[in-house]
PDB file of C-alpha atoms in Angstrom:
ATOM      1  CA  MET A 180      16.017  -5.481  38.311  1.00 92.00           C
ATOM      2  CA  TYR A 181      12.976  -4.337  40.272  1.00 98.00           C
ATOM      3  CA  LYS A 182       9.888  -6.264  41.299  1.00 98.00           C
ATOM      4  CA  GLY A 183       6.513  -4.688  40.584  1.00 98.00           C
ATOM      5  CA  ILE A 184       3.034  -5.869  41.506  1.00 98.00           C
ATOM      6  CA  PHE A 185       0.128  -4.729  39.340  1.00 98.00           C
ATOM      7  CA  LEU A 186      -3.499  -5.299  40.313  1.00 98.00           C
ATOM      8  CA  GLY A 187      -6.364  -4.406  38.037  1.00 96.00           C
ATOM      9  CA  LEU A 188      -8.199  -4.966  34.803  1.00 95.00           C
ATOM     10  CA  ALA A 189      -7.198  -7.470  32.136  1.00 96.00           C
ATOM     11  CA  THR A 190      -9.070  -7.820  28.865  1.00 95.00           C
ATOM     12  CA  ALA A 191      -8.758  -9.706  25.608  1.00 95.00           C
ATOM     13  CA  ASP A 192      -8.467  -7.045  22.904  1.00 94.00           C
ATOM     14  CA  ILE A 193      -9.027  -7.215  19.170  1.00 94.00           C
ATOM     15  CA  VAL A 194      -7.789  -4.083  17.421  1.00 93.00           C
ATOM     16  CA  TYR A 195      -8.814  -3.037  13.914  1.00 94.00           C
ATOM     17  CA  TYR A 196      -6.830  -0.392  12.030  1.00 92.00           C
ATOM     18  CA  VAL A 197      -8.966   1.423   9.479  1.00 94.00           C
ATOM     19  CA  PRO A 198      -8.126   4.178   6.964  1.00 93.00           C
ATOM     20  CA  HIS A 199     -10.781   6.524   8.336  1.00 92.00           C
ATOM     21  CA  HIS A 200     -13.603   6.712  10.856  1.00 87.00           C
ATOM     22  CA  LEU A 201     -16.690   4.671   9.994  1.00 87.00           C
ATOM     23  CA  GLU A 202     -19.782   6.400   8.753  1.00 87.00           C
ATOM     24  CA  ARG A 203     -23.273   5.333   9.754  1.00 89.00           C
ATOM     25  CA  ASN A 204     -24.157   1.804   8.527  1.00 91.00           C
ATOM     26  CA  GLN A 205     -20.797   1.532   6.762  1.00 90.00           C
ATOM     27  CA  LYS A 206     -18.786  -1.642   6.316  1.00 91.00           C
ATOM     28  CA  LEU A 207     -15.065  -1.062   6.167  1.00 92.00           C
ATOM     29  CA  LYS A 208     -12.186  -3.447   5.593  1.00 93.00           C
ATOM     30  CA  ALA A 209      -9.436  -3.124   8.195  1.00 93.00           C
ATOM     31  CA  GLU A 210      -5.912  -2.587   6.948  1.00 92.00           C
ATOM     32  CA  ARG A 211      -4.487  -4.488   9.887  1.00 91.00           C
ATOM     33  CA  GLN A 212      -5.725  -6.510  12.871  1.00 93.00           C
ATOM     34  CA  LEU A 213      -3.996  -7.310  16.180  1.00 92.00           C
ATOM     35  CA  ALA A 214      -5.050  -9.317  19.239  1.00 93.00           C
ATOM     36  CA  TYR A 215      -3.473  -9.218  22.694  1.00 94.00           C
ATOM     37  CA  ALA A 216      -4.062  -8.498  26.385  1.00 97.00           C
ATOM     38  CA  GLY A 217      -5.351  -5.085  27.359  1.00 95.00           C
ATOM     39  CA  GLY A 218      -6.408  -3.075  30.380  1.00 94.00           C
ATOM     40  CA  PRO A 219      -4.645  -0.326  32.352  1.00 96.00           C
ATOM     41  CA  ALA A 220      -2.831  -2.490  34.908  1.00 98.00           C
ATOM     42  CA  THR A 221      -2.096  -5.127  32.267  1.00 98.00           C
ATOM     43  CA  ASN A 222      -0.401  -2.802  29.790  1.00 97.00           C
ATOM     44  CA  ALA A 223       1.486  -1.170  32.659  1.00 98.00           C
ATOM     45  CA  ALA A 224       2.737  -4.586  33.809  1.00 98.00           C
ATOM     46  CA  VAL A 225       3.939  -5.405  30.280  1.00 98.00           C
ATOM     47  CA  THR A 226       5.745  -2.067  30.106  1.00 97.00           C
ATOM     48  CA  PHE A 227       7.412  -2.587  33.489  1.00 98.00           C
ATOM     49  CA  ALA A 228       8.613  -6.016  32.330  1.00 97.00           C
ATOM     50  CA  ALA A 229       9.979  -4.471  29.115  1.00 96.00           C
ATOM     51  CA  PHE A 230      12.591  -2.671  31.213  1.00 96.00           C
ATOM     52  CA  GLY A 231      13.937  -6.033  32.345  1.00 95.00           C
ATOM     53  CA  ASN A 232      12.022  -6.011  35.623  1.00 97.00           C
ATOM     54  CA  GLU A 233      10.068  -8.759  37.341  1.00 98.00           C
ATOM     55  CA  SER A 234       6.408  -7.969  36.750  1.00 98.00           C
ATOM     56  CA  THR A 235       3.421  -9.709  38.368  1.00 98.00           C
ATOM     57  CA  LEU A 236      -0.200  -9.079  37.383  1.00 98.00           C
ATOM     58  CA  LEU A 237      -3.109  -9.952  39.686  1.00 98.00           C
ATOM     59  CA  THR A 238      -6.386  -9.945  37.795  1.00 97.00           C
ATOM     60  CA  GLY A 239      -9.290 -12.086  36.624  1.00 96.00           C
ATOM     61  CA  LEU A 240      -9.207 -13.844  33.253  1.00 95.00           C
ATOM     62  CA  GLY A 241     -10.473 -17.394  33.767  1.00 94.00           C
ATOM     63  CA  GLN A 242     -10.267 -20.556  31.672  1.00 95.00           C
ATOM     64  CA  HIS A 243     -12.570 -19.647  28.784  1.00 95.00           C
ATOM     65  CA  PRO A 244     -10.868 -20.166  25.378  1.00 95.00           C
ATOM     66  CA  LEU A 245     -11.002 -16.431  24.642  1.00 93.00           C
ATOM     67  CA  ALA A 246      -8.912 -15.749  27.745  1.00 95.00           C
ATOM     68  CA  HIS A 247      -5.947 -17.505  26.154  1.00 95.00           C
ATOM     69  CA  VAL A 248      -5.490 -14.573  23.748  1.00 94.00           C
ATOM     70  CA  ALA A 249      -4.521 -12.464  26.748  1.00 97.00           C
ATOM     71  CA  LYS A 250      -2.660 -15.208  28.606  1.00 97.00           C
ATOM     72  CA  LEU A 251      -0.366 -16.045  25.696  1.00 97.00           C
ATOM     73  CA  ASP A 252       0.454 -12.374  25.181  1.00 97.00           C
ATOM     74  CA  LEU A 253       1.347 -11.935  28.850  1.00 98.00           C
ATOM     75  CA  ALA A 254       3.544 -15.023  28.767  1.00 98.00           C
ATOM     76  CA  ASP A 255       5.302 -13.763  25.623  1.00 96.00           C
ATOM     77  CA  HIS A 256       6.148 -10.523  27.440  1.00 97.00           C
ATOM     78  CA  LYS A 257       7.350 -12.238  30.624  1.00 97.00           C
ATOM     79  CA  VAL A 258       4.550 -11.029  32.888  1.00 98.00           C
ATOM     80  CA  ARG A 259       3.723 -13.437  35.709  1.00 98.00           C
ATOM     81  CA  LEU A 260      -0.041 -13.862  35.851  1.00 98.00           C
ATOM     82  CA  ILE A 261      -1.935 -14.610  39.060  1.00 97.00           C
ATOM     83  CA  ASP A 262      -5.471 -15.320  37.882  1.00 97.00           C
ATOM     84  CA  CYS A 263      -7.869 -14.779  40.785  1.00 95.00           C
ATOM     85  CA  THR A 264     -11.251 -14.673  39.040  1.00 95.00           C
ATOM     86  CA  ASP A 265     -14.159 -16.023  41.064  1.00 93.00           C
ATOM     87  CA  GLN A 266     -15.891 -17.316  37.895  1.00 91.00           C
ATOM     88  CA  PRO A 267     -13.256 -19.181  35.856  1.00 93.00           C
ATOM     89  CA  ARG A 268     -15.676 -20.493  33.206  1.00 93.00           C
ATOM     90  CA  ARG A 269     -17.026 -17.059  32.338  1.00 92.00           C
ATOM     91  CA  PRO A 270     -15.653 -15.350  29.204  1.00 91.00           C
ATOM     92  CA  PRO A 271     -13.086 -12.646  29.889  1.00 93.00           C
ATOM     93  CA  ILE A 272     -13.824  -8.979  29.376  1.00 93.00           C
ATOM     94  CA  LEU A 273     -13.629  -8.454  25.612  1.00 93.00           C
ATOM     95  CA  SER A 274     -12.725  -5.207  23.889  1.00 92.00           C
ATOM     96  CA  ALA A 275     -13.205  -4.286  20.241  1.00 92.00           C
ATOM     97  CA  ILE A 276     -11.000  -1.338  19.336  1.00 91.00           C
ATOM     98  CA  ILE A 277     -11.008   0.720  16.154  1.00 92.00           C
ATOM     99  CA  VAL A 278      -7.995   2.917  15.416  1.00 88.00           C
ATOM    100  CA  ASP A 279      -8.304   5.614  12.764  1.00 88.00           C
ATOM    101  CA  LEU A 280      -5.025   5.556  10.818  1.00 88.00           C
ATOM    102  CA  SER A 281      -5.626   9.075   9.512  1.00 87.00           C
ATOM    103  CA  ASN A 282      -5.092  10.603  12.967  1.00 83.00           C
ATOM    104  CA  GLY A 283      -4.194   7.817  15.428  1.00 78.00           C
ATOM    105  CA  GLU A 284      -7.368   8.243  17.481  1.00 81.00           C
ATOM    106  CA  ARG A 285      -9.164   5.184  18.849  1.00 82.00           C
ATOM    107  CA  SER A 286     -12.669   4.088  19.829  1.00 88.00           C
ATOM    108  CA  VAL A 287     -13.224   1.258  22.308  1.00 88.00           C
ATOM    109  CA  VAL A 288     -16.236  -0.946  22.986  1.00 90.00           C
ATOM    110  CA  TYR A 289     -15.929  -3.387  25.870  1.00 86.00           C
ATOM    111  CA  SER A 290     -18.089  -5.747  27.899  1.00 83.00           C
ATOM    112  CA  ASN A 291     -19.285  -4.913  31.394  1.00 70.00           C
ATOM    113  CA  THR A 292     -16.757  -4.868  34.229  1.00 73.00           C
ATOM    114  CA  ASP A 293     -19.049  -3.945  37.125  1.00 75.00           C
ATOM    115  CA  LEU A 294     -19.904  -7.477  38.202  1.00 75.00           C
ATOM    116  CA  ARG A 295     -16.382  -8.855  37.867  1.00 83.00           C
ATOM    117  CA  LYS A 296     -14.902  -9.991  41.156  1.00 91.00           C
ATOM    118  CA  LEU A 297     -11.765 -11.688  42.430  1.00 95.00           C
ATOM    119  CA  ARG A 298     -11.701 -14.530  44.936  1.00 94.00           C
ATOM    120  CA  SER A 299     -11.718 -13.433  48.563  1.00 90.00           C
ATOM    121  CA  ASP A 300      -8.408 -15.257  49.095  1.00 92.00           C
ATOM    122  CA  ALA A 301      -6.672 -13.467  46.206  1.00 92.00           C
ATOM    123  CA  ILE A 302      -4.445 -11.463  48.563  1.00 94.00           C
ATOM    124  CA  ASN A 303      -2.304 -12.866  51.353  1.00 92.00           C
ATOM    125  CA  ASP A 304       0.644 -11.759  53.482  1.00 90.00           C
ATOM    126  CA  ASN A 305       3.109 -13.061  50.881  1.00 94.00           C
ATOM    127  CA  THR A 306       1.659 -11.259  47.849  1.00 96.00           C
ATOM    128  CA  LEU A 307       4.039  -8.300  48.200  1.00 97.00           C
ATOM    129  CA  GLU A 308       7.077 -10.348  49.212  1.00 94.00           C
ATOM    130  CA  TYR A 309      10.233  -8.600  47.943  1.00 95.00           C
ATOM    131  CA  ALA A 310       8.112  -6.104  45.978  1.00 98.00           C
ATOM    132  CA  ASP A 311       9.574  -2.668  45.185  1.00 98.00           C
ATOM    133  CA  ILE A 312       6.378  -0.999  43.957  1.00 98.00           C
ATOM    134  CA  LEU A 313       2.619  -1.573  43.697  1.00 98.00           C
ATOM    135  CA  MET A 314       0.386  -0.142  40.971  1.00 98.00           C
ATOM    136  CA  LEU A 315      -3.418  -0.118  41.028  1.00 98.00           C
ATOM    137  CA  ASP A 316      -5.874   1.013  38.351  1.00 97.00           C
ATOM    138  CA  GLY A 317      -8.986   1.321  40.542  1.00 95.00           C
ATOM    139  CA  TYR A 318     -10.593  -1.965  39.508  1.00 94.00           C
ATOM    140  CA  TYR A 319     -11.189  -4.819  41.968  1.00 95.00           C
ATOM    141  CA  LEU A 320     -11.359  -2.222  44.724  1.00 95.00           C
ATOM    142  CA  PRO A 321     -11.692  -4.548  47.770  1.00 95.00           C
ATOM    143  CA  GLN A 322      -8.445  -6.305  46.859  1.00 96.00           C
ATOM    144  CA  ALA A 323      -6.812  -3.007  45.876  1.00 97.00           C
ATOM    145  CA  ILE A 324      -7.480  -1.564  49.347  1.00 97.00           C
ATOM    146  CA  GLN A 325      -6.294  -4.764  50.989  1.00 97.00           C
ATOM    147  CA  LEU A 326      -3.078  -4.809  48.979  1.00 97.00           C
ATOM    148  CA  ALA A 327      -2.412  -1.086  49.423  1.00 98.00           C
ATOM    149  CA  THR A 328      -2.811  -1.472  53.185  1.00 98.00           C
ATOM    150  CA  LEU A 329      -0.182  -4.204  53.159  1.00 97.00           C
ATOM    151  CA  ALA A 330       2.087  -2.013  51.023  1.00 98.00           C
ATOM    152  CA  LYS A 331       1.731   0.891  53.440  1.00 97.00           C
ATOM    153  CA  ASN A 332       2.778  -1.314  56.346  1.00 96.00           C
ATOM    154  CA  LEU A 333       5.808  -2.498  54.351  1.00 97.00           C
ATOM    155  CA  ASN A 334       6.784   1.000  53.099  1.00 97.00           C
ATOM    156  CA  ILE A 335       6.216  -0.055  49.483  1.00 98.00           C
ATOM    157  CA  PRO A 336       5.212   2.908  47.284  1.00 98.00           C
ATOM    158  CA  VAL A 337       1.689   2.753  45.843  1.00 98.00           C
ATOM    159  CA  VAL A 338       0.912   4.229  42.409  1.00 98.00           C
ATOM    160  CA  LEU A 339      -2.670   4.899  41.310  1.00 98.00           C
ATOM    161  CA  ASP A 340      -3.661   5.065  37.662  1.00 97.00           C
ATOM    162  CA  GLY A 341      -6.594   7.461  37.902  1.00 95.00           C
ATOM    163  CA  GLY A 342      -8.241   6.884  34.542  1.00 92.00           C
ATOM    164  CA  SER A 343     -11.803   7.634  35.631  1.00 90.00           C
ATOM    165  CA  TRP A 344     -13.549   8.013  38.962  1.00 93.00           C
ATOM    166  CA  LYS A 345     -15.006   4.811  40.418  1.00 92.00           C
ATOM    167  CA  GLU A 346     -17.425   4.537  43.311  1.00 91.00           C
ATOM    168  CA  GLY A 347     -15.616   3.772  46.562  1.00 94.00           C
ATOM    169  CA  LEU A 348     -12.245   4.996  45.334  1.00 96.00           C
ATOM    170  CA  GLU A 349     -12.117   7.535  48.159  1.00 96.00           C
ATOM    171  CA  ASN A 350     -11.352   4.629  50.510  1.00 97.00           C
ATOM    172  CA  LEU A 351      -8.204   3.791  48.563  1.00 98.00           C
ATOM    173  CA  LEU A 352      -6.812   7.316  48.187  1.00 98.00           C
ATOM    174  CA  PRO A 353      -5.318   7.658  51.713  1.00 98.00           C
ATOM    175  CA  LEU A 354      -3.095   4.673  50.915  1.00 98.00           C
ATOM    176  CA  VAL A 355      -1.732   6.138  47.646  1.00 98.00           C
ATOM    177  CA  ASP A 356       1.736   7.721  47.328  1.00 98.00           C
ATOM    178  CA  TYR A 357       1.586   8.747  43.649  1.00 98.00           C
ATOM    179  CA  ALA A 358      -1.643   9.609  41.834  1.00 98.00           C
ATOM    180  CA  ILE A 359      -1.262   9.875  38.043  1.00 97.00           C
ATOM    181  CA  CYS A 360      -4.629  10.971  36.677  1.00 96.00           C
ATOM    182  CA  SER A 361      -6.139  11.646  33.283  1.00 93.00           C
ATOM    183  CA  ASN A 362      -8.293  14.620  32.322  1.00 88.00           C
ATOM    184  CA  ALA A 363     -11.318  12.354  32.744  1.00 89.00           C
ATOM    185  CA  PHE A 364     -10.585  11.663  36.431  1.00 94.00           C
ATOM    186  CA  LEU A 365     -13.168  13.860  38.154  1.00 90.00           C
ATOM    187  CA  PRO A 366     -14.142  12.898  41.719  1.00 92.00           C
ATOM    188  CA  PRO A 367     -17.464  14.189  43.076  1.00 89.00           C
ATOM    189  CA  GLY A 368     -17.281  17.956  43.359  1.00 86.00           C
ATOM    190  CA  SER A 369     -14.198  18.299  41.153  1.00 87.00           C
ATOM    191  CA  THR A 370     -14.623  20.317  38.009  1.00 85.00           C
ATOM    192  CA  ASN A 371     -11.093  21.322  37.057  1.00 87.00           C
ATOM    193  CA  GLN A 372      -7.402  20.853  37.755  1.00 88.00           C
ATOM    194  CA  ASP A 373      -7.343  22.991  40.913  1.00 89.00           C
ATOM    195  CA  THR A 374     -10.285  21.255  42.587  1.00 93.00           C
ATOM    196  CA  LEU A 375      -8.799  17.859  41.716  1.00 94.00           C
ATOM    197  CA  PHE A 376      -5.486  18.796  43.343  1.00 94.00           C
ATOM    198  CA  ASP A 377      -7.335  20.024  46.423  1.00 93.00           C
ATOM    199  CA  PHE A 378      -9.405  16.830  46.598  1.00 95.00           C
ATOM    200  CA  LEU A 379      -6.396  14.515  46.342  1.00 96.00           C
ATOM    201  CA  ARG A 380      -4.298  16.569  48.764  1.00 95.00           C
ATOM    202  CA  GLY A 381      -7.224  16.378  51.178  1.00 95.00           C
ATOM    203  CA  HIS A 382      -6.774  12.600  51.136  1.00 96.00           C
ATOM    204  CA  GLY A 383      -3.077  12.898  51.961  1.00 96.00           C
ATOM    205  CA  ILE A 384      -1.572  12.513  48.480  1.00 97.00           C
ATOM    206  CA  VAL A 385       1.327  14.920  47.900  1.00 94.00           C
ATOM    207  CA  ASN A 386       2.616  13.675  44.526  1.00 98.00           C
ATOM    208  CA  ILE A 387      -0.052  14.206  41.875  1.00 98.00           C
ATOM    209  CA  ALA A 388       0.084  14.461  38.091  1.00 97.00           C
ATOM    210  CA  ILE A 389      -2.555  15.084  35.442  1.00 96.00           C
ATOM    211  CA  THR A 390      -1.761  13.790  31.954  1.00 95.00           C
ATOM    212  CA  ARG A 391      -3.372  15.752  29.129  1.00 90.00           C
ATOM    213  CA  ASP A 392      -2.784  13.747  25.956  1.00 82.00           C
ATOM    214  CA  GLY A 393      -0.123  15.612  23.970  1.00 79.00           C
ATOM    215  CA  ARG A 394      -0.135  18.715  26.158  1.00 89.00           C
ATOM    216  CA  PRO A 395       2.286  19.254  29.082  1.00 94.00           C
ATOM    217  CA  ILE A 396       1.684  17.184  32.207  1.00 96.00           C
ATOM    218  CA  VAL A 397       0.589  19.234  35.212  1.00 97.00           C
ATOM    219  CA  ALA A 398       2.273  18.011  38.392  1.00 96.00           C
ATOM    220  CA  HIS A 399       1.896  18.858  42.063  1.00 95.00           C
ATOM    221  CA  SER A 400       4.821  17.938  44.305  1.00 93.00           C
ATOM    222  CA  GLN A 401       6.342  19.388  47.473  1.00 83.00           C
ATOM    223  CA  GLY A 402       3.704  22.085  47.536  1.00 85.00           C
ATOM    224  CA  GLN A 403       4.454  23.371  44.060  1.00 92.00           C
ATOM    225  CA  ILE A 404       2.726  23.012  40.701  1.00 94.00           C
ATOM    226  CA  SER A 405       4.926  22.366  37.652  1.00 94.00           C
ATOM    227  CA  ASN A 406       4.427  21.727  33.954  1.00 94.00           C
ATOM    228  CA  VAL A 407       6.308  18.751  32.533  1.00 95.00           C
ATOM    229  CA  SER A 408       6.817  18.980  28.784  1.00 91.00           C
ATOM    230  CA  VAL A 409       5.701  16.166  26.490  1.00 90.00           C
ATOM    231  CA  MET A 410       7.947  15.170  23.616  1.00 88.00           C
ATOM    232  CA  PRO A 411       6.276  15.954  20.278  1.00 88.00           C
ATOM    233  CA  VAL A 412       6.032  12.997  17.887  1.00 89.00           C
ATOM    234  CA  LYS A 413       4.214  12.084  14.713  1.00 87.00           C
ATOM    235  CA  THR A 414       1.295  10.119  16.132  1.00 84.00           C
ATOM    236  CA  VAL A 415       0.335   6.842  14.474  1.00 83.00           C
ATOM    237  CA  ASP A 416      -1.606   5.145  17.277  1.00 83.00           C
ATOM    238  CA  THR A 417      -2.472   6.468  20.767  1.00 84.00           C
ATOM    239  CA  LEU A 418      -3.863   3.136  21.991  1.00 87.00           C
ATOM    240  CA  GLY A 419      -2.563   2.274  25.464  1.00 91.00           C
ATOM    241  CA  ALA A 420      -0.237   5.271  25.690  1.00 93.00           C
ATOM    242  CA  GLY A 421      -1.535   6.199  29.132  1.00 94.00           C
ATOM    243  CA  ASP A 422      -1.090   2.645  30.402  1.00 96.00           C
ATOM    244  CA  ILE A 423       2.446   2.538  29.016  1.00 97.00           C
ATOM    245  CA  PHE A 424       3.122   5.847  30.764  1.00 97.00           C
ATOM    246  CA  HIS A 425       2.134   4.332  34.126  1.00 98.00           C
ATOM    247  CA  GLY A 426       4.269   1.243  33.648  1.00 98.00           C
ATOM    248  CA  ALA A 427       7.286   3.337  32.696  1.00 97.00           C
ATOM    249  CA  PHE A 428       6.665   5.661  35.649  1.00 98.00           C
ATOM    250  CA  CYS A 429       6.720   2.684  38.019  1.00 98.00           C
ATOM    251  CA  HIS A 430      10.199   1.866  36.715  1.00 98.00           C
ATOM    252  CA  TYR A 431      11.615   5.383  36.746  1.00 98.00           C
ATOM    253  CA  ILE A 432      10.265   6.422  40.159  1.00 98.00           C
ATOM    254  CA  LEU A 433      12.477   3.736  41.682  1.00 98.00           C
ATOM    255  CA  GLU A 434      15.499   5.563  40.234  1.00 97.00           C
ATOM    256  CA  TYR A 435      14.627   9.270  39.926  1.00 98.00           C
ATOM    257  CA  ASP A 436      12.577  12.004  41.569  1.00 97.00           C
ATOM    258  CA  PHE A 437       8.913  12.609  40.777  1.00 98.00           C
ATOM    259  CA  LEU A 438       9.238  15.237  38.054  1.00 97.00           C
ATOM    260  CA  LEU A 439      12.065  13.513  36.196  1.00 97.00           C
ATOM    261  CA  SER A 440      10.174  10.215  36.369  1.00 98.00           C
ATOM    262  CA  LEU A 441       7.165  11.894  34.783  1.00 97.00           C
ATOM    263  CA  GLU A 442       9.339  13.311  32.028  1.00 96.00           C
ATOM    264  CA  ARG A 443      11.035   9.992  31.262  1.00 96.00           C
ATOM    265  CA  ALA A 444       7.734   8.092  31.352  1.00 96.00           C
ATOM    266  CA  GLY A 445       6.249  10.682  29.010  1.00 95.00           C
ATOM    267  CA  GLU A 446       9.031  10.056  26.514  1.00 94.00           C
ATOM    268  CA  VAL A 447       8.295   6.328  26.481  1.00 95.00           C
ATOM    269  CA  ALA A 448       4.550   6.912  26.115  1.00 94.00           C
ATOM    270  CA  SER A 449       5.071   9.415  23.291  1.00 93.00           C
ATOM    271  CA  LEU A 450       7.367   7.089  21.408  1.00 91.00           C
ATOM    272  CA  SER A 451       4.859   4.252  21.769  1.00 93.00           C
ATOM    273  CA  CYS A 452       2.434   6.404  19.763  1.00 89.00           C
ATOM    274  CA  THR A 453       4.753   6.265  16.733  1.00 90.00           C
ATOM    275  CA  SER A 454       4.021   2.584  16.048  1.00 88.00           C
ATOM    276  CA  LEU A 455       0.901   0.472  15.771  1.00 87.00           C
ATOM    277  CA  GLY A 456      -0.386  -1.348  18.828  1.00 87.00           C
ATOM    278  CA  THR A 457       0.799  -1.448  22.434  1.00 91.00           C
ATOM    279  CA  ARG A 458       3.743  -3.793  21.931  1.00 92.00           C
ATOM    280  CA  ALA A 459       5.753  -2.752  18.848  1.00 90.00           C
ATOM    281  CA  TRP A 460       7.687  -0.079  20.743  1.00 90.00           C
ATOM    282  CA  ILE A 461       9.217  -2.754  22.991  1.00 91.00           C
ATOM    283  CA  GLU A 462      11.115  -4.244  20.076  1.00 80.00           C
ATOM    284  CA  GLN A 463      12.883  -0.962  19.439  1.00 70.00           C
ATOM    285  CA  GLU A 464      15.484  -0.958  22.198  1.00 53.00           C
ATOM    286  CA  LYS A 465      16.462   2.639  21.646  1.00 49.00           C
ATOM    287  CA  PHE A 466      13.095   3.608  23.135  1.00 48.00           C
ATOM    288  CA  LEU A 467      14.211   2.174  26.459  1.00 49.00           C
TER     289      LEU A 467
END
């Protein structure tokens, strides 16, 4: 069993599964509805716990009734929650998600995250006690930098989920050991894969991967660029696949090298796309 610390966004998600994409001014009855916790670090923490690990999530949810949707889901999946919001009575970040059952694609509408903050005392010297790995998703940047600095001093590997570029992220990058980025992660001045690699290497990161949906993952490690194949599956729902990938990577990188960890994490993420929602795959033990 490993111990992972995850710091980042947590949301309360309501997911609607519809037979086709909505047209303008159309009302459409959903074929299925789910509600649970969402967010990059949150789904990664749930995934890490699914491997039988000890998983701790630092985030901001608060005491509003709507926050209990997320809190109950995290408790059900054995994720330890440290709620550090500085405004506990404020509603949590809410997401309304529509998944098109005809192709598995999703659309997401969510409330503003820019003004969300964690308490200044959210991080202390004991936060990373006995931790094996730290994962950050770029949210709550002051605490992310603080925690990554502690991890660096303790030789704890730091994984960054680079979903999209966020202002100030350049201050975190020198503390990152593994940067797993999406196609949408474009720092200032970066326009393609090569410029992104150059940018991240310029900040001292030597293990970099770019996930590209169903296409092969492009990885940079030990001075070489490699393509990591992605297992083809019949896609039902892509929701949270990237987050699941990061959580699985955090588990595998503690056992295998960088490229094999990417491959194994890709298998888990691909298989998660064959069932509805971000949790159903956990119940199918063969996926683990």
